[in-house]
Amino acid sequence: MKKTSALLLTGAMMASLLAGCGEKPKEEQAAAGAGNAKQVNLKVYTWLSEETAHWSKIMPEFNKDYPNIKVDVNILSSKDDAHEAMKKLDLAAASGQQMDVIMLNDSTGYTQRVNAGMLAPLDDFLKTDGIDYDSEYKATTQINGKYYALPGRLLTWFVMLNKQKLDEAGLAVPKEWTWDEFMDYSKKLTKGEGPSKQYGTYFHNWMQYITLAMVNNPENNRIVTADGKVEINNDRIRKSLQIANQVQNVDKTAHSYADVISQKLTYRNEYFGGKAAIIPTGNWMITEAAGSETIPAKFVSVFAPYPKFSKDDPNGQTLATIDYIGVAASSKNPKEAYEFTRWFTTKGILASEAMISSWTKADLNKMIDGLIKTGKNPEMVDKASLEYVMNSAKPVKIVAPPAYISDAEKRYTSEVEKFLLDKVDLETTIKNAEKAVTDVVNTNK
């Protein structure tokens, strides 16, 4: 969930992809014919580390199905740092290095690179395979009527809670709650003062924490819609900013925004260090809740659904993002690159036993079991509450945003920071943020 860098591409590095690549056998026939197929070398560029993706498990399984395709996995960051990885990816593309499969971590980076011509459309391959996209995947990757990627991991959000802290405060694990009730829990879980203070919650300096209630809108859940409409002057954005201000500045049940920035706080250390009792976060934290080499699990984590904007909202509606896996437009072996992409987004993620798949045919409970057992202390994950939350989750609609969304979000964040640093009031913030984002939209028309 880390931020992507600014795009560093140049037009000279792009080559067009011929859509007609010959008759591709159906997926179930691919392995049977692979032995007689030509030997092909692919280069895959990914920001997912071995620790996160378990490439050492994935690749032997791929080689069984496609012995004719040799894959060189280029891991662009050893720490899953998407910011660092996207810089390296763009530099590799600009220098004309061989690229066949590209993995991107969010919709912003995906849209930017589609518009820059880095990814090839997959529609002809999907048609040849007879694949009904909407019945195969839980999230769309379509831009301007074309598919330039297939979805990899499905990352949904929930609230992770320290069971020991809940028990000490006499609080039950919520199965349905609003943001107001979340803030009430945060107050009840906050105690002490000074360096040893236990905070009820922790809000990081990500965009997600200043649009929390916007996520509860199942359709238009970003500050700019796909068609360029600005969505800031509304009750859900107001509520989002009120939540952040309430916990950080009024109730002081979370570190202030100033502290988060100046002290360079990290959400993992705050939660696993016992400094914050509950934290809104994503399902990539399941394995970490079971303990890792770097951060051992010292207490049981329980899980609650993403809170609701209104008590009348559907329970379980939650923020959702996906990874995007696509074929490089410059690939000399687009057919084989597509075969790897399709395989990875179906069988590959399941083989890793370390990720939640966007594939509709994947068994969610088996994936949860895989994530838990990957940890060093699986007994520290409350499986019952986790299964309830994951199975009841209703991911909001994922739509590729405009290419300029990164600039729009930076302008929005800049205005919100003034509010959280107590420099301007809420309504002034809404007005200024709306104008700033509208200027970005108008500039890009």
CSV table of C-alpha atoms in Angstrom, one decimal:
chain,number,residue,atom,x,y,z
A,1,MET,CA,0.0,0.0,0.0
A,2,LYS,CA,2.8,2.3,-0.5
A,3,LYS,CA,2.8,5.2,-2.8
A,4,THR,CA,4.1,5.1,-6.4
A,5,SER,CA,6.6,7.5,-7.8
A,6,ALA,CA,6.2,10.0,-10.6
A,7,LEU,CA,6.3,8.5,-14.0
A,8,LEU,CA,9.7,8.7,-15.6
A,9,LEU,CA,8.9,7.2,-19.0
A,10,THR,CA,10.0,8.4,-22.4
A,11,GLY,CA,8.1,7.8,-25.6
A,12,ALA,CA,11.2,6.3,-27.4
A,13,MET,CA,11.1,3.1,-25.3
A,14,MET,CA,7.7,2.0,-26.4
A,15,ALA,CA,7.0,-0.5,-29.2
A,16,SER,CA,3.6,-1.5,-30.4
A,17,LEU,CA,2.2,-5.0,-29.8
A,18,LEU,CA,0.7,-7.0,-32.6
A,19,ALA,CA,-2.6,-8.2,-31.3
A,20,GLY,CA,-2.9,-11.3,-33.5
A,21,CYS,CA,-0.3,-13.7,-32.1
A,22,GLY,CA,-1.7,-16.9,-33.6
A,23,GLU,CA,-4.1,-19.3,-32.1
A,24,LYS,CA,-3.6,-19.7,-28.4
A,25,PRO,CA,-4.7,-23.1,-27.0
A,26,LYS,CA,-7.2,-23.1,-24.2
A,27,GLU,CA,-5.8,-22.9,-20.7
A,28,GLU,CA,-6.5,-26.5,-20.1
A,29,GLN,CA,-4.7,-27.5,-23.3
A,30,ALA,CA,-1.7,-25.3,-22.7
A,31,ALA,CA,0.3,-27.7,-20.5
A,32,ALA,CA,-0.2,-30.6,-22.9
A,33,GLY,CA,1.2,-28.7,-25.8
A,34,ALA,CA,4.0,-26.9,-23.9
A,35,GLY,CA,6.5,-29.7,-24.3
A,36,ASN,CA,6.7,-29.2,-28.1
A,37,ALA,CA,6.5,-25.4,-28.0
A,38,LYS,CA,9.5,-23.2,-28.6
A,39,GLN,CA,11.7,-22.2,-25.6
A,40,VAL,CA,11.0,-18.7,-24.5
A,41,ASN,CA,12.7,-16.5,-21.9
A,42,LEU,CA,10.5,-13.9,-20.1
A,43,LYS,CA,11.5,-11.1,-17.8
A,44,VAL,CA,9.0,-10.3,-15.1
A,45,TYR,CA,9.2,-7.0,-13.2
A,46,THR,CA,7.6,-7.0,-9.8
A,47,TRP,CA,7.6,-5.0,-6.5
A,48,LEU,CA,6.6,-8.1,-4.5
A,49,SER,CA,9.5,-9.5,-2.5
A,50,GLU,CA,10.2,-13.2,-1.9
A,51,GLU,CA,9.0,-12.8,1.7
A,52,THR,CA,5.6,-11.5,0.5
A,53,ALA,CA,4.9,-13.4,-2.7
A,54,HIS,CA,6.9,-16.7,-2.1
A,55,TRP,CA,8.3,-16.8,-5.6
A,56,SER,CA,10.3,-19.9,-4.6
A,57,LYS,CA,6.9,-21.7,-4.3
A,58,ILE,CA,5.3,-20.1,-7.4
A,59,MET,CA,7.8,-20.6,-10.1
A,60,PRO,CA,8.3,-24.4,-9.8
A,61,GLU,CA,4.5,-24.8,-10.2
A,62,PHE,CA,4.6,-22.6,-13.3
A,63,ASN,CA,7.5,-24.6,-14.8
A,64,LYS,CA,5.4,-27.8,-14.4
A,65,ASP,CA,2.6,-26.3,-16.5
A,66,TYR,CA,4.9,-24.4,-18.9
A,67,PRO,CA,8.3,-26.1,-19.2
A,68,ASN,CA,9.0,-24.2,-22.4
A,69,ILE,CA,8.9,-20.8,-20.7
A,70,LYS,CA,11.8,-19.7,-18.5
A,71,VAL,CA,10.9,-16.8,-16.3
A,72,ASP,CA,13.4,-14.4,-14.8
A,73,VAL,CA,11.7,-12.6,-11.9
A,74,ASN,CA,13.1,-9.2,-11.3
A,75,ILE,CA,12.3,-8.1,-7.7
A,76,LEU,CA,12.5,-4.4,-7.7
A,77,SER,CA,12.4,-3.9,-3.9
A,78,SER,CA,13.5,-6.3,-1.2
A,79,LYS,CA,11.1,-4.6,1.2
A,80,ASP,CA,7.9,-4.3,-0.9
A,81,ASP,CA,8.6,-0.6,-1.3
A,82,ALA,CA,6.4,0.3,-4.3
A,83,HIS,CA,7.8,3.8,-4.4
A,84,GLU,CA,11.4,2.5,-4.9
A,85,ALA,CA,10.2,-0.3,-7.2
A,86,MET,CA,8.3,2.0,-9.6
A,87,LYS,CA,11.3,4.3,-10.0
A,88,LYS,CA,13.4,1.3,-11.0
A,89,LEU,CA,10.7,0.0,-13.3
A,90,ASP,CA,10.4,3.3,-15.1
A,91,LEU,CA,14.2,3.6,-15.4
A,92,ALA,CA,14.4,0.0,-16.8
A,93,ALA,CA,11.7,0.8,-19.4
A,94,ALA,CA,13.4,4.1,-20.4
A,95,SER,CA,16.7,2.4,-20.9
A,96,GLY,CA,15.1,-0.2,-23.3
A,97,GLN,CA,15.7,-3.3,-21.1
A,98,GLN,CA,13.8,-6.4,-22.0
A,99,MET,CA,10.3,-6.4,-20.4
A,100,ASP,CA,7.6,-9.0,-20.8
A,101,VAL,CA,5.4,-8.9,-17.7
A,102,ILE,CA,4.9,-5.9,-15.5
A,103,MET,CA,3.3,-5.9,-12.0
A,104,LEU,CA,1.9,-2.6,-10.6
A,105,ASN,CA,0.6,-2.1,-7.1
A,106,ASP,CA,-2.3,0.4,-7.5
A,107,SER,CA,-4.7,1.9,-9.9
A,108,THR,CA,-2.9,5.2,-10.1
A,109,GLY,CA,0.3,3.7,-11.3
A,110,TYR,CA,-1.6,1.4,-13.7
A,111,THR,CA,-3.6,4.3,-15.3
A,112,GLN,CA,-0.4,6.4,-15.7
A,113,ARG,CA,1.5,3.6,-17.4
A,114,VAL,CA,-1.4,2.6,-19.7
A,115,ASN,CA,-1.6,6.2,-20.9
A,116,ALA,CA,2.2,6.2,-21.4
A,117,GLY,CA,1.9,3.2,-23.6
A,118,MET,CA,3.8,0.8,-21.4
A,119,LEU,CA,1.2,-2.0,-21.4
A,120,ALA,CA,-0.4,-3.9,-24.2
A,121,PRO,CA,-4.2,-4.6,-24.5
A,122,LEU,CA,-5.1,-8.2,-23.6
A,123,ASP,CA,-8.6,-8.2,-25.2
A,124,ASP,CA,-7.6,-10.4,-28.2
A,125,PHE,CA,-6.0,-13.0,-25.9
A,126,LEU,CA,-9.0,-13.1,-23.6
A,127,LYS,CA,-11.3,-13.5,-26.6
A,128,THR,CA,-9.2,-16.3,-28.0
A,129,ASP,CA,-9.2,-18.0,-24.7
A,130,GLY,CA,-13.0,-17.6,-24.4
A,131,ILE,CA,-12.7,-15.9,-21.1
A,132,ASP,CA,-15.6,-14.0,-19.7
A,133,TYR,CA,-13.7,-11.4,-17.6
A,134,ASP,CA,-16.5,-10.5,-15.2
A,135,SER,CA,-17.1,-14.1,-14.2
A,136,GLU,CA,-13.4,-14.8,-13.7
A,137,TYR,CA,-12.3,-11.8,-11.7
A,138,LYS,CA,-13.7,-9.7,-8.8
A,139,ALA,CA,-12.3,-6.4,-10.0
A,140,THR,CA,-12.1,-4.7,-13.3
A,141,THR,CA,-9.0,-3.4,-14.9
A,142,GLN,CA,-10.7,-1.9,-17.9
A,143,ILE,CA,-9.6,1.5,-19.2
A,144,ASN,CA,-11.4,3.1,-22.2
A,145,GLY,CA,-13.1,-0.2,-23.0
A,146,LYS,CA,-9.9,-2.3,-23.0
A,147,TYR,CA,-8.1,-4.6,-20.6
A,148,TYR,CA,-4.4,-3.8,-20.2
A,149,ALA,CA,-3.9,-6.0,-17.1
A,150,LEU,CA,-5.4,-8.8,-15.1
A,151,PRO,CA,-5.9,-8.4,-11.3
A,152,GLY,CA,-3.5,-10.1,-8.9
A,153,ARG,CA,-3.9,-9.7,-5.2
A,154,LEU,CA,-7.2,-8.5,-3.8
A,155,LEU,CA,-6.5,-6.2,-0.8
A,156,THR,CA,-9.5,-5.4,1.3
A,157,TRP,CA,-9.5,-3.4,4.5
A,158,PHE,CA,-10.7,-4.2,8.0
A,159,VAL,CA,-9.9,-3.2,11.6
A,160,MET,CA,-7.2,-5.2,13.5
A,161,LEU,CA,-7.5,-5.2,17.3
A,162,ASN,CA,-5.3,-6.2,20.2
A,163,LYS,CA,-7.4,-8.8,22.0
A,164,GLN,CA,-5.6,-8.3,25.3
A,165,LYS,CA,-6.3,-4.6,25.3
A,166,LEU,CA,-10.0,-5.3,24.4
A,167,ASP,CA,-10.3,-7.7,27.3
A,168,GLU,CA,-8.7,-5.3,29.7
A,169,ALA,CA,-11.2,-2.6,28.7
A,170,GLY,CA,-14.2,-5.0,28.7
A,171,LEU,CA,-14.9,-4.5,25.1
A,172,ALA,CA,-16.4,-7.1,22.7
A,173,VAL,CA,-15.1,-7.7,19.2
A,174,PRO,CA,-17.4,-5.7,16.9
A,175,LYS,CA,-19.2,-7.6,14.2
A,176,GLU,CA,-20.9,-4.4,12.8
A,177,TRP,CA,-20.1,-0.8,13.8
A,178,THR,CA,-20.0,2.8,12.6
A,179,TRP,CA,-17.1,5.2,12.5
A,180,ASP,CA,-18.7,6.9,15.6
A,181,GLU,CA,-18.5,3.6,17.5
A,182,PHE,CA,-15.0,3.1,16.3
A,183,MET,CA,-14.0,6.5,17.8
A,184,ASP,CA,-15.8,5.5,21.0
A,185,TYR,CA,-13.7,2.3,21.2
A,186,SER,CA,-10.6,4.4,20.6
A,187,LYS,CA,-11.4,6.6,23.6
A,188,LYS,CA,-12.0,3.6,25.9
A,189,LEU,CA,-8.7,2.0,24.8
A,190,THR,CA,-6.6,5.1,25.4
A,191,LYS,CA,-4.8,5.5,28.7
A,192,GLY,CA,-1.8,7.1,30.3
A,193,GLU,CA,0.3,10.1,29.3
A,194,GLY,CA,3.7,10.9,27.9
A,195,PRO,CA,6.0,8.4,26.3
A,196,SER,CA,4.3,5.4,27.8
A,197,LYS,CA,0.8,6.5,26.7
A,198,GLN,CA,-1.3,3.8,25.1
A,199,TYR,CA,-3.3,5.1,22.2
A,200,GLY,CA,-6.6,3.7,21.1
A,201,THR,CA,-5.8,3.8,17.4
A,202,TYR,CA,-3.2,4.9,14.9
A,203,PHE,CA,-3.8,6.8,11.6
A,204,HIS,CA,-1.0,6.9,9.1
A,205,ASN,CA,-0.3,9.7,6.7
A,206,TRP,CA,-1.8,7.9,3.7
A,207,MET,CA,-4.6,9.1,1.5
A,208,GLN,CA,-6.8,6.3,2.9
A,209,TYR,CA,-6.9,7.8,6.3
A,210,ILE,CA,-8.3,11.2,5.1
A,211,THR,CA,-11.0,9.6,3.0
A,212,LEU,CA,-12.1,6.9,5.4
A,213,ALA,CA,-15.9,7.5,5.2
A,214,MET,CA,-15.7,8.1,1.4
A,215,VAL,CA,-14.9,4.4,1.0
A,216,ASN,CA,-18.3,3.5,2.3
A,217,ASN,CA,-19.7,4.9,-1.0
A,218,PRO,CA,-19.9,1.8,-3.2
A,219,GLU,CA,-19.6,3.7,-6.5
A,220,ASN,CA,-17.8,7.1,-6.4
A,221,ASN,CA,-15.3,6.5,-3.6
A,222,ARG,CA,-12.4,8.6,-4.8
A,223,ILE,CA,-12.0,12.4,-4.8
A,224,VAL,CA,-12.2,12.4,-8.6
A,225,THR,CA,-14.3,10.0,-10.6
A,226,ALA,CA,-13.1,8.2,-13.8
A,227,ASP,CA,-14.8,10.8,-15.9
A,228,GLY,CA,-13.3,13.7,-14.1
A,229,LYS,CA,-16.0,14.8,-11.6
A,230,VAL,CA,-14.6,16.2,-8.4
A,231,GLU,CA,-16.1,14.5,-5.3
A,232,ILE,CA,-15.0,16.6,-2.3
A,233,ASN,CA,-17.8,18.9,-1.1
A,234,ASN,CA,-20.0,16.1,0.3
A,235,ASP,CA,-20.9,14.6,3.7
A,236,ARG,CA,-18.6,11.6,3.3
A,237,ILE,CA,-15.5,13.7,2.9
A,238,ARG,CA,-16.6,16.0,5.7
A,239,LYS,CA,-17.0,12.9,7.9
A,240,SER,CA,-13.6,11.6,6.9
A,241,LEU,CA,-11.9,14.8,7.9
A,242,GLN,CA,-13.9,15.0,11.1
A,243,ILE,CA,-12.8,11.4,12.1
A,244,ALA,CA,-9.1,12.2,11.5
A,245,ASN,CA,-9.4,15.4,13.4
A,246,GLN,CA,-11.3,13.9,16.2
A,247,VAL,CA,-8.9,11.1,17.0
A,248,GLN,CA,-5.7,13.0,16.4
A,249,ASN,CA,-6.5,16.5,17.7
A,250,VAL,CA,-9.7,16.5,19.9
A,251,ASP,CA,-9.8,13.1,21.7
A,252,LYS,CA,-6.1,12.6,21.2
A,253,THR,CA,-6.7,8.8,21.0
A,254,ALA,CA,-4.1,8.7,18.2
A,255,HIS,CA,-0.8,10.3,17.5
A,256,SER,CA,-1.2,13.7,16.0
A,257,TYR,CA,-0.6,14.2,12.3
A,258,ALA,CA,2.4,16.3,13.1
A,259,ASP,CA,3.9,13.5,15.2
A,260,VAL,CA,3.3,11.0,12.5
A,261,ILE,CA,5.2,13.1,10.0
A,262,SER,CA,8.0,14.6,12.2
A,263,GLN,CA,8.7,11.3,14.1
A,264,LYS,CA,8.4,9.2,10.9
A,265,LEU,CA,6.1,6.8,12.8
A,266,THR,CA,5.3,3.4,11.2
A,267,TYR,CA,2.0,1.6,11.6
A,268,ARG,CA,3.6,-1.8,12.1
A,269,ASN,CA,5.6,-0.6,15.1
A,270,GLU,CA,2.7,1.3,16.6
A,271,TYR,CA,0.4,-1.7,16.5
A,272,PHE,CA,2.7,-4.7,17.1
A,273,GLY,CA,4.6,-2.7,19.7
A,274,GLY,CA,1.4,-2.4,21.7
A,275,LYS,CA,1.3,1.4,21.4
A,276,ALA,CA,-2.0,1.5,19.5
A,277,ALA,CA,-4.8,-1.0,20.4
A,278,ILE,CA,-6.7,-0.9,17.1
A,279,ILE,CA,-5.8,0.0,13.5
A,280,PRO,CA,-7.7,0.3,10.2
A,281,THR,CA,-5.6,-1.6,7.8
A,282,GLY,CA,-5.6,-4.2,5.0
A,283,ASN,CA,-5.4,-7.9,4.6
A,284,TRP,CA,-1.7,-7.9,3.8
A,285,MET,CA,-1.4,-7.7,7.6
A,286,ILE,CA,-2.8,-11.2,8.2
A,287,THR,CA,0.5,-12.9,7.9
A,288,GLU,CA,2.2,-10.3,10.0
A,289,ALA,CA,-0.4,-10.7,12.7
A,290,ALA,CA,0.8,-14.3,12.8
A,291,GLY,CA,4.4,-13.1,13.4
A,292,SER,CA,7.4,-12.6,11.2
A,293,GLU,CA,11.2,-12.8,11.7
A,294,THR,CA,11.4,-9.0,12.0
A,295,ILE,CA,8.3,-8.4,14.1
A,296,PRO,CA,7.3,-11.4,16.4
A,297,ALA,CA,3.6,-11.6,17.3
A,298,LYS,CA,3.3,-11.1,21.1
A,299,PHE,CA,-0.5,-10.9,21.4
A,300,VAL,CA,-3.6,-12.3,19.8
A,301,SER,CA,-5.1,-10.1,17.0
A,302,VAL,CA,-8.8,-10.2,16.4
A,303,PHE,CA,-10.6,-8.6,13.5
A,304,ALA,CA,-13.6,-6.4,12.9
A,305,PRO,CA,-15.4,-5.2,9.7
A,306,TYR,CA,-14.5,-1.9,8.2
A,307,PRO,CA,-16.7,0.7,10.0
A,308,LYS,CA,-19.8,2.2,8.3
A,309,PHE,CA,-20.4,5.8,7.5
A,310,SER,CA,-24.1,5.4,8.5
A,311,LYS,CA,-25.8,2.7,10.5
A,312,ASP,CA,-28.0,2.1,7.4
A,313,ASP,CA,-25.0,1.3,5.2
A,314,PRO,CA,-24.4,-2.4,4.3
A,315,ASN,CA,-22.2,-4.2,6.8
A,316,GLY,CA,-18.8,-5.2,5.5
A,317,GLN,CA,-18.5,-2.6,2.8
A,318,THR,CA,-14.8,-1.9,2.5
A,319,LEU,CA,-12.0,-0.3,0.8
A,320,ALA,CA,-10.5,-2.6,-1.9
A,321,THR,CA,-7.4,-2.4,-4.1
A,322,ILE,CA,-5.7,-4.8,-6.5
A,323,ASP,CA,-2.4,-5.4,-8.0
A,324,TYR,CA,-2.2,-5.1,-11.8
A,325,ILE,CA,-0.4,-7.7,-13.9
A,326,GLY,CA,0.1,-6.9,-17.6
A,327,VAL,CA,2.1,-7.6,-20.7
A,328,ALA,CA,4.7,-5.1,-21.7
A,329,ALA,CA,4.0,-3.4,-25.0
A,330,SER,CA,7.6,-3.9,-25.9
A,331,SER,CA,7.6,-7.6,-25.3
A,332,LYS,CA,8.9,-9.8,-28.1
A,333,ASN,CA,6.9,-12.7,-26.7
A,334,PRO,CA,3.5,-11.3,-25.9
A,335,LYS,CA,1.7,-14.7,-26.2
A,336,GLU,CA,3.9,-16.3,-23.6
A,337,ALA,CA,3.8,-13.2,-21.4
A,338,TYR,CA,0.0,-13.3,-21.5
A,339,GLU,CA,0.1,-17.1,-20.6
A,340,PHE,CA,2.2,-16.3,-17.5
A,341,THR,CA,0.0,-13.3,-16.6
A,342,ARG,CA,-3.2,-15.5,-16.8
A,343,TRP,CA,-1.6,-18.3,-14.9
A,344,PHE,CA,-0.2,-16.1,-12.2
A,345,THR,CA,-3.6,-14.4,-11.6
A,346,THR,CA,-5.3,-17.8,-11.2
A,347,LYS,CA,-3.1,-20.7,-10.1
A,348,GLY,CA,0.0,-18.7,-9.2
A,349,ILE,CA,-1.3,-16.6,-6.4
A,350,LEU,CA,-2.9,-19.8,-4.9
A,351,ALA,CA,0.5,-21.6,-5.1
A,352,SER,CA,2.1,-18.9,-3.1
A,353,GLU,CA,-0.1,-19.6,-0.1
A,354,ALA,CA,0.7,-16.0,0.9
A,355,MET,CA,-1.9,-13.8,-0.9
A,356,ILE,CA,-5.6,-13.3,-1.4
A,357,SER,CA,-6.6,-13.7,-5.0
A,358,SER,CA,-9.0,-11.7,-7.2
A,359,TRP,CA,-9.9,-14.9,-9.0
A,360,THR,CA,-13.6,-15.8,-8.5
A,361,LYS,CA,-12.8,-19.5,-8.4
A,362,ALA,CA,-10.3,-19.3,-5.5
A,363,ASP,CA,-11.3,-20.7,-2.1
A,364,LEU,CA,-11.2,-17.8,0.3
A,365,ASN,CA,-10.9,-19.9,3.5
A,366,LYS,CA,-8.0,-21.9,2.1
A,367,MET,CA,-6.2,-18.7,1.2
A,368,ILE,CA,-6.8,-17.5,4.8
A,369,ASP,CA,-5.4,-20.8,6.1
A,370,GLY,CA,-2.3,-20.3,3.9
A,371,LEU,CA,-1.7,-16.8,5.1
A,372,ILE,CA,-2.0,-17.7,8.8
A,373,LYS,CA,0.3,-20.8,8.6
A,374,THR,CA,2.9,-18.7,6.8
A,375,GLY,CA,3.5,-16.7,10.0
A,376,LYS,CA,5.9,-17.7,12.8
A,377,ASN,CA,3.1,-17.7,15.4
A,378,PRO,CA,-0.2,-18.7,13.7
A,379,GLU,CA,-1.9,-19.1,17.1
A,380,MET,CA,-1.8,-15.4,17.5
A,381,VAL,CA,-4.4,-14.9,14.8
A,382,ASP,CA,-8.1,-15.3,15.9
A,383,LYS,CA,-9.2,-17.3,12.9
A,384,ALA,CA,-13.0,-17.1,13.7
A,385,SER,CA,-13.2,-13.3,13.6
A,386,LEU,CA,-10.9,-13.2,10.6
A,387,GLU,CA,-13.0,-15.6,8.6
A,388,TYR,CA,-16.1,-13.7,9.5
A,389,VAL,CA,-14.7,-10.4,8.4
A,390,MET,CA,-13.2,-11.7,5.2
A,391,ASN,CA,-16.2,-13.7,4.1
A,392,SER,CA,-18.6,-10.8,4.9
A,393,ALA,CA,-16.5,-8.2,3.1
A,394,LYS,CA,-18.1,-6.3,0.3
A,395,PRO,CA,-15.3,-4.6,-1.7
A,396,VAL,CA,-16.2,-1.3,-3.2
A,397,LYS,CA,-16.1,-1.0,-6.9
A,398,ILE,CA,-12.6,-0.6,-8.2
A,399,VAL,CA,-12.4,1.7,-11.2
A,400,ALA,CA,-9.2,2.9,-12.9
A,401,PRO,CA,-9.0,6.7,-12.1
A,402,PRO,CA,-7.9,9.5,-14.4
A,403,ALA,CA,-4.1,9.6,-15.2
A,404,TYR,CA,-3.8,12.8,-13.2
A,405,ILE,CA,-5.2,11.3,-10.0
A,406,SER,CA,-1.8,11.4,-8.3
A,407,ASP,CA,-1.6,15.1,-8.7
A,408,ALA,CA,-5.2,15.6,-7.6
A,409,GLU,CA,-4.5,13.5,-4.4
A,410,LYS,CA,-1.4,15.5,-3.6
A,411,ARG,CA,-3.3,18.8,-3.9
A,412,TYR,CA,-6.1,17.4,-1.7
A,413,THR,CA,-3.6,16.1,0.9
A,414,SER,CA,-1.8,19.4,1.0
A,415,GLU,CA,-5.0,21.2,1.9
A,416,VAL,CA,-6.1,18.6,4.4
A,417,GLU,CA,-2.7,18.8,6.1
A,418,LYS,CA,-3.4,22.4,7.0
A,419,PHE,CA,-6.6,21.4,8.7
A,420,LEU,CA,-5.0,18.6,10.7
A,421,LEU,CA,-2.2,20.9,11.7
A,422,ASP,CA,-4.9,23.3,13.0
A,423,LYS,CA,-4.2,26.1,10.5
A,424,VAL,CA,-7.6,26.3,8.9
A,425,ASP,CA,-11.1,25.2,9.7
A,426,LEU,CA,-13.1,22.3,8.1
A,427,GLU,CA,-15.2,24.3,5.7
A,428,THR,CA,-12.3,26.4,4.4
A,429,THR,CA,-10.4,23.1,3.9
A,430,ILE,CA,-13.3,21.7,1.9
A,431,LYS,CA,-13.5,24.8,-0.2
A,432,ASN,CA,-9.8,25.1,-0.9
A,433,ALA,CA,-9.4,21.4,-1.5
A,434,GLU,CA,-12.2,21.4,-4.0
A,435,LYS,CA,-10.7,24.3,-5.9
A,436,ALA,CA,-7.2,22.8,-5.9
A,437,VAL,CA,-8.4,19.5,-7.3
A,438,THR,CA,-10.7,21.2,-9.8
A,439,ASP,CA,-7.7,23.1,-11.1
A,440,VAL,CA,-5.9,19.8,-11.7
A,441,VAL,CA,-8.9,18.4,-13.5
A,442,ASN,CA,-9.3,21.5,-15.7
A,443,THR,CA,-5.6,21.6,-16.5
A,444,ASN,CA,-5.8,18.0,-17.8
A,445,LYS,CA,-8.9,18.4,-20.0
